[in-house]
Amino acid sequence: MPSTLQPALAEHPFLRGMTPEALALLTGCAKNHRFAAGEYLATHGTQADRCFLIRKGRVALYAASAAKSVIVNTAGPGELVGWSWIITPYRYRFDARATEDTLAFDLDGACLRQKCDDNPALGYEFLKRVSIELGRRLDDVQLRLLDVYGEPDGG
Amino acid sequence: MAVEGFVPQDGSDPMVPEPYRIVERRRETSHTVTLALSSAGEVPTRAFQPGQFSMLYAFGLGEVPISISGSTARRDRLEYTIRGVGAVSKALCETPVGAMLGVRGPFGTAWPVAGPENRDLLIVAGGIGLAPLRSVIYQVLERRSHFGNAFVLIGARTEADLLFRDEYPRWRAAGLDTRVTLDAASGSWKGSVGVVTSLFPNVEVRPNRTVAMLCGPEVMMRFAAQALRDKGLSPHDIYVSMERNMKCAVGFCGRCQYGADFICRDGPVLPFGRLEDRLVLQEV
Amino acid sequence: MPETGHDHADSIDTPSVLSAAHFGALLQAIRNEGYTLVGPTVRDGAIIYDEIESTQDLPIGWTDEQEAGHYRLKRRDDFAYFGYVVGPQSWKKFLLPARRRLWSSVRREDGGFTIEPEPLPERRLAFIGVRACELAAIRTQDRVLMEGSFQDPYYRAARQGAFVVAVNCVSAAPTCFCASMNTGPKVSGGDLALTEVVSPERHYFLVSPQTARGQAVLQRVEHRAASDEEQDEALTHEARAVSQMRRKLDTEGLPELIAAAQGSAHWQRVAERCLACTNCTMVCPTCFCSTVEDTVDLSGQRAERHRKLDSCFNREFTYLHTGSVRESGAARYRQWLTHKLSTWHAQFDSSGCVGCGRCITWCPVGIDITEEAAALREAVDQS
């Protein structure tokens, strides 16, 4: 039932501070979703029709090559997984898999897009929050690109 | 924290090492070794405070500054966790138990472990930076009830580079919320991936009652300190441990100058608030 | 009582006159006290400091012609003993030698090793002809090497053992700016303070003992009380140094100003000229930075450690395992000038510059610290 989800959604750090009206709109697109450890939340290259707000557990983003899969990032409680639903061509860029039993809000991307299109104020607010997450992710990757802990033999 | 390190009181030369013997040697990672040293001379093994460092001399090869990573409670030994990156540190890593090394120090300032009761503690370590903070962790474990929340956030390059990994369960059991994140992990890693600041969102920081201690690569400390400021921490409650080229450790060689501070004497542990203006400049 | 630079005895009585003919006797009297004499002498086209035997070793009748990037010895038209200003060397040559063994170590049978500290200097030196700026430089290095929590025992022994004959400048080089730095040209301190008066009629030294041991040495040499006229003439000579001084360094708020200029584009402009040759740091009488050198003999049984003076202009100076911290020339020049004129105050409660002008003279491209400080002031004022 969407109405029972709204107070819990309001508590999620990603949505904290949103107006009740905005939350009411979002709640219509949301449901609870449990993932067992190892279960996929999203698969690289497929239609990005969902995003997840993690409540418990941990989700890893994988970039897989033929030889091995590498974890490029992880998200824990309070964090967002999946932003491809808001940016064309709405296709997932990585595999997302639960590394432990995970509880998340599962938001329908098509539904969110529609609500954001209909209500630009909500759309702007949502995009601002996604942008913060994107910026943080970019900082993180750039910092790791510096290889700050160094390669003992290389230096 | 201005703490006097070892200062010769008899006017003798602070550039002359004292003889120590390796009593234990433990391989931590493929590039890192912990050596425990005890005095082999007339002067007993010197006392230290967490955050201080010594100059370790390998016969004929040279001397390097190494932070002390052991417990202040063990008065019979000084522990050093050494990453083999240059000729001297590599040689130190290979030196066997029973061999002699020259030691000068301890030198420099200490982490602000002593302070008001019930403070929250946020320890942020990157790579080899966990070594000097382990001495803090040991002191906190001894008097855990004197602190409020205590977090140990550890960043490392890969799983294989994690230092002191077998000790984490004990730290956690004693009430140190110990969390780890890696720069790069294979698919089998179950923990967090991301820089050490990516652990911050899920750490509750209570400004005005938290002291943060950061040790790791300079750029990591800069980002972490900035992120903690964004969480409301005063720059004077954030401490960092700086690293610079050092040949004397006593303010003579001039190499470790960082602005007006000699890292050997005024540091290595310094409040971020004092360095903020310098950390944004390049090549200081 | 060793001369410590801060608490010398008041000048005792009126100054005395020592004729030039008796200057050799003064040197001998100092030597009789057990000192080895070191002082100015001409070598390889420059006036340097080295061991001297007598007056004959002094640069009699020579002077130095200095400008930015320029130094030449020239004949004077008289026979002045101290008729030059300053050469490339300073007294740190003896107090903080360019290379010195710190200790040596020998392997023992059991695999251990012993470490033997280097003995302290046995010779006590008498510095003959120390200028006011140089006296200030020695005091500046005292604060670094023997007045902090750590002390360099060699420096302390050499310094406390030294007998200092200070000689007032009676002319200034175009590169001099000691008046700006408040370090000269009039000397205060040393054991004896001299002013050399040379005129077609006469050649004498006005001598003011500054310490009891200075007074004691003077007592062993033929001298007499100076007349008013002789004192006036010496003052006239000293005044010439003041009036000749052209260069200035505006020290008003300078430490803060240089701190504010850290992000200035001006450093890059200097770096375009700077060769990072390290000359300025080698000739600077206050620069103290060093490195160490560890060696082991062919048998592998005997190791030594030496300290060598180094320069913040060398790239290796800031080397960490990831590379040099100050990779660019601009950063290295910024460090040098910032340390001299700004951070030195916070560290040692004085400027690191005494205004001797050596870094200007000996810079192969003529970079001038006074000009650069002024340019930085302008850059900060305009921003």
PDB file of C-alpha atoms in Angstrom, chain C residues 137-274:
ATOM      1  CA  ALA C 137      73.882  36.060  10.138  1.00  0.00           C
ATOM      2  CA  ILE C 138      75.822  34.145  12.795  1.00  0.00           C
ATOM      3  CA  ARG C 139      73.215  35.103  15.386  1.00  0.00           C
ATOM      4  CA  THR C 140      70.506  34.007  12.982  1.00  0.00           C
ATOM      5  CA  GLN C 141      72.109  30.588  12.622  1.00  0.00           C
ATOM      6  CA  ASP C 142      72.617  30.406  16.404  1.00  0.00           C
ATOM      7  CA  ARG C 143      68.841  30.406  16.773  1.00  0.00           C
ATOM      8  CA  VAL C 144      68.519  27.535  14.319  1.00  0.00           C
ATOM      9  CA  LEU C 145      71.361  25.327  15.482  1.00  0.00           C
ATOM     10  CA  MET C 146      71.939  25.963  19.158  1.00  0.00           C
ATOM     11  CA  GLU C 147      69.027  27.819  20.668  1.00  0.00           C
ATOM     12  CA  GLY C 148      66.140  25.484  19.852  1.00  0.00           C
ATOM     13  CA  SER C 149      65.120  22.327  21.691  1.00  0.00           C
ATOM     14  CA  PHE C 150      67.755  20.438  19.718  1.00  0.00           C
ATOM     15  CA  GLN C 151      71.344  21.590  19.510  1.00  0.00           C
ATOM     16  CA  ASP C 152      74.085  20.830  17.055  1.00  0.00           C
ATOM     17  CA  PRO C 153      77.026  20.162  19.386  1.00  0.00           C
ATOM     18  CA  TYR C 154      79.632  20.833  16.692  1.00  0.00           C
ATOM     19  CA  TYR C 155      78.137  24.186  15.830  1.00  0.00           C
ATOM     20  CA  ARG C 156      77.815  25.076  19.491  1.00  0.00           C
ATOM     21  CA  ALA C 157      81.431  24.188  20.228  1.00  0.00           C
ATOM     22  CA  ALA C 158      82.764  26.008  17.172  1.00  0.00           C
ATOM     23  CA  ARG C 159      80.615  29.017  17.849  1.00  0.00           C
ATOM     24  CA  GLN C 160      81.281  29.313  21.554  1.00  0.00           C
ATOM     25  CA  GLY C 161      84.966  28.803  20.995  1.00  0.00           C
ATOM     26  CA  ALA C 162      85.286  31.497  18.365  1.00  0.00           C
ATOM     27  CA  PHE C 163      86.903  34.873  18.987  1.00  0.00           C
ATOM     28  CA  VAL C 164      85.294  37.513  16.807  1.00  0.00           C
ATOM     29  CA  VAL C 165      87.029  40.572  15.435  1.00  0.00           C
ATOM     30  CA  ALA C 166      84.285  42.599  13.813  1.00  0.00           C
ATOM     31  CA  VAL C 167      85.189  45.273  11.295  1.00  0.00           C
ATOM     32  CA  ASN C 168      82.846  48.100  10.366  1.00  0.00           C
ATOM     33  CA  CYS C 169      82.117  48.682   6.713  1.00  0.00           C
ATOM     34  CA  VAL C 170      83.375  52.053   5.517  1.00  0.00           C
ATOM     35  CA  SER C 171      81.900  51.591   2.076  1.00  0.00           C
ATOM     36  CA  ALA C 172      78.866  49.755   0.726  1.00  0.00           C
ATOM     37  CA  ALA C 173      78.524  47.712  -2.428  1.00  0.00           C
ATOM     38  CA  PRO C 174      75.621  48.532  -4.749  1.00  0.00           C
ATOM     39  CA  THR C 175      74.172  45.157  -3.718  1.00  0.00           C
ATOM     40  CA  CYS C 176      74.147  45.943   0.015  1.00  0.00           C
ATOM     41  CA  PHE C 177      70.898  46.577   1.894  1.00  0.00           C
ATOM     42  CA  CYS C 178      71.777  45.806   5.517  1.00  0.00           C
ATOM     43  CA  ALA C 179      70.285  49.134   6.652  1.00  0.00           C
ATOM     44  CA  SER C 180      66.865  47.928   5.457  1.00  0.00           C
ATOM     45  CA  MET C 181      67.275  44.730   7.442  1.00  0.00           C
ATOM     46  CA  ASN C 182      68.451  46.616  10.499  1.00  0.00           C
ATOM     47  CA  THR C 183      71.624  44.541  10.723  1.00  0.00           C
ATOM     48  CA  GLY C 184      74.264  47.146   9.822  1.00  0.00           C
ATOM     49  CA  PRO C 185      76.405  48.678   8.613  1.00  0.00           C
ATOM     50  CA  LYS C 186      77.577  49.474  12.163  1.00  0.00           C
ATOM     51  CA  VAL C 187      78.641  46.371  14.041  1.00  0.00           C
ATOM     52  CA  SER C 188      77.439  45.607  17.509  1.00  0.00           C
ATOM     53  CA  GLY C 189      78.934  42.587  19.181  1.00  0.00           C
ATOM     54  CA  GLY C 190      81.924  40.404  18.592  1.00  0.00           C
ATOM     55  CA  ASP C 191      84.890  40.582  20.963  1.00  0.00           C
ATOM     56  CA  LEU C 192      86.537  43.545  19.310  1.00  0.00           C
ATOM     57  CA  ALA C 193      84.874  46.054  16.986  1.00  0.00           C
ATOM     58  CA  LEU C 194      87.206  47.879  14.582  1.00  0.00           C
ATOM     59  CA  THR C 195      86.887  50.741  12.169  1.00  0.00           C
ATOM     60  CA  GLU C 196      89.662  51.050   9.635  1.00  0.00           C
ATOM     61  CA  VAL C 197      90.703  54.613   8.745  1.00  0.00           C
ATOM     62  CA  VAL C 198      92.871  55.038   5.679  1.00  0.00           C
ATOM     63  CA  SER C 199      93.852  58.423   4.355  1.00  0.00           C
ATOM     64  CA  PRO C 200      96.925  59.699   2.547  1.00  0.00           C
ATOM     65  CA  GLU C 201      98.231  60.860   5.931  1.00  0.00           C
ATOM     66  CA  ARG C 202      97.515  57.924   8.142  1.00  0.00           C
ATOM     67  CA  HIS C 203      96.267  54.358   8.501  1.00  0.00           C
ATOM     68  CA  TYR C 204      94.873  53.207  11.822  1.00  0.00           C
ATOM     69  CA  PHE C 205      92.110  51.215  13.469  1.00  0.00           C
ATOM     70  CA  LEU C 206      89.686  52.592  15.972  1.00  0.00           C
ATOM     71  CA  VAL C 207      89.155  49.677  18.356  1.00  0.00           C
ATOM     72  CA  SER C 208      86.266  49.162  20.774  1.00  0.00           C
ATOM     73  CA  PRO C 209      86.480  46.076  22.950  1.00  0.00           C
ATOM     74  CA  GLN C 210      83.062  44.442  23.243  1.00  0.00           C
ATOM     75  CA  THR C 211      83.882  41.738  25.777  1.00  0.00           C
ATOM     76  CA  ALA C 212      86.298  41.217  28.614  1.00  0.00           C
ATOM     77  CA  ARG C 213      88.358  38.797  26.553  1.00  0.00           C
ATOM     78  CA  GLY C 214      88.450  41.325  23.727  1.00  0.00           C
ATOM     79  CA  GLN C 215      89.679  43.898  26.205  1.00  0.00           C
ATOM     80  CA  ALA C 216      92.306  41.468  27.525  1.00  0.00           C
ATOM     81  CA  VAL C 217      93.710  40.815  24.065  1.00  0.00           C
ATOM     82  CA  LEU C 218      93.871  44.518  23.278  1.00  0.00           C
ATOM     83  CA  GLN C 219      95.842  45.094  26.475  1.00  0.00           C
ATOM     84  CA  ARG C 220      98.668  42.981  25.075  1.00  0.00           C
ATOM     85  CA  VAL C 221      99.116  45.232  22.039  1.00  0.00           C
ATOM     86  CA  GLU C 222     100.478  48.732  21.804  1.00  0.00           C
ATOM     87  CA  HIS C 223      97.567  51.161  21.546  1.00  0.00           C
ATOM     88  CA  ARG C 224      96.406  54.453  22.916  1.00  0.00           C
ATOM     89  CA  ALA C 225      93.191  56.293  23.633  1.00  0.00           C
ATOM     90  CA  ALA C 226      91.642  57.792  20.536  1.00  0.00           C
ATOM     91  CA  SER C 227      91.483  61.561  20.219  1.00  0.00           C
ATOM     92  CA  ASP C 228      88.163  63.266  19.474  1.00  0.00           C
ATOM     93  CA  GLU C 229      89.411  63.955  15.989  1.00  0.00           C
ATOM     94  CA  GLU C 230      90.320  60.320  15.387  1.00  0.00           C
ATOM     95  CA  GLN C 231      86.902  59.245  16.618  1.00  0.00           C
ATOM     96  CA  ASP C 232      85.215  61.783  14.347  1.00  0.00           C
ATOM     97  CA  GLU C 233      87.233  60.600  11.379  1.00  0.00           C
ATOM     98  CA  ALA C 234      86.200  57.008  12.029  1.00  0.00           C
ATOM     99  CA  LEU C 235      82.576  58.087  12.280  1.00  0.00           C
ATOM    100  CA  THR C 236      82.919  59.891   8.958  1.00  0.00           C
ATOM    101  CA  HIS C 237      84.249  56.706   7.408  1.00  0.00           C
ATOM    102  CA  GLU C 238      81.368  54.685   8.835  1.00  0.00           C
ATOM    103  CA  ALA C 239      78.853  57.247   7.603  1.00  0.00           C
ATOM    104  CA  ARG C 240      80.139  56.719   4.081  1.00  0.00           C
ATOM    105  CA  ALA C 241      78.815  53.153   4.121  1.00  0.00           C
ATOM    106  CA  VAL C 242      75.393  54.428   5.108  1.00  0.00           C
ATOM    107  CA  SER C 243      75.293  57.144   2.475  1.00  0.00           C
ATOM    108  CA  GLN C 244      76.513  54.807  -0.273  1.00  0.00           C
ATOM    109  CA  MET C 245      73.834  52.239   0.324  1.00  0.00           C
ATOM    110  CA  ARG C 246      71.394  52.346  -2.605  1.00  0.00           C
ATOM    111  CA  ARG C 247      69.375  49.180  -2.395  1.00  0.00           C
ATOM    112  CA  LYS C 248      66.381  48.988  -0.093  1.00  0.00           C
ATOM    113  CA  LEU C 249      64.016  46.267   0.973  1.00  0.00           C
ATOM    114  CA  ASP C 250      60.737  47.517   2.387  1.00  0.00           C
ATOM    115  CA  THR C 251      60.166  45.239   5.390  1.00  0.00           C
ATOM    116  CA  GLU C 252      56.900  46.864   6.479  1.00  0.00           C
ATOM    117  CA  GLY C 253      54.416  43.999   6.945  1.00  0.00           C
ATOM    118  CA  LEU C 254      56.643  41.869   4.734  1.00  0.00           C
ATOM    119  CA  PRO C 255      56.036  38.427   6.339  1.00  0.00           C
ATOM    120  CA  GLU C 256      52.266  38.811   5.975  1.00  0.00           C
ATOM    121  CA  LEU C 257      52.645  40.226   2.493  1.00  0.00           C
ATOM    122  CA  ILE C 258      54.720  37.299   1.250  1.00  0.00           C
ATOM    123  CA  ALA C 259      52.225  34.911   2.862  1.00  0.00           C
ATOM    124  CA  ALA C 260      49.439  36.651   0.971  1.00  0.00           C
ATOM    125  CA  ALA C 261      51.405  36.392  -2.278  1.00  0.00           C
ATOM    126  CA  GLN C 262      51.715  32.598  -2.257  1.00  0.00           C
ATOM    127  CA  GLY C 263      49.260  32.214  -5.116  1.00  0.00           C
ATOM    128  CA  SER C 264      50.770  35.043  -7.176  1.00  0.00           C
ATOM    129  CA  ALA C 265      51.651  34.591 -10.820  1.00  0.00           C
ATOM    130  CA  HIS C 266      54.883  36.459 -10.122  1.00  0.00           C
ATOM    131  CA  TRP C 267      56.714  33.325  -8.939  1.00  0.00           C
ATOM    132  CA  GLN C 268      56.401  31.934 -12.421  1.00  0.00           C
ATOM    133  CA  ARG C 269      57.915  35.086 -13.892  1.00  0.00           C
ATOM    134  CA  VAL C 270      60.968  34.733 -11.625  1.00  0.00           C
ATOM    135  CA  ALA C 271      61.185  31.039 -12.427  1.00  0.00           C
ATOM    136  CA  GLU C 272      61.513  31.893 -16.106  1.00  0.00           C
ATOM    137  CA  ARG C 273      64.850  33.519 -15.289  1.00  0.00           C
ATOM    138  CA  CYS C 274      65.976  31.347 -12.371  1.00  0.00           C
TER     139      CYS C 274
END
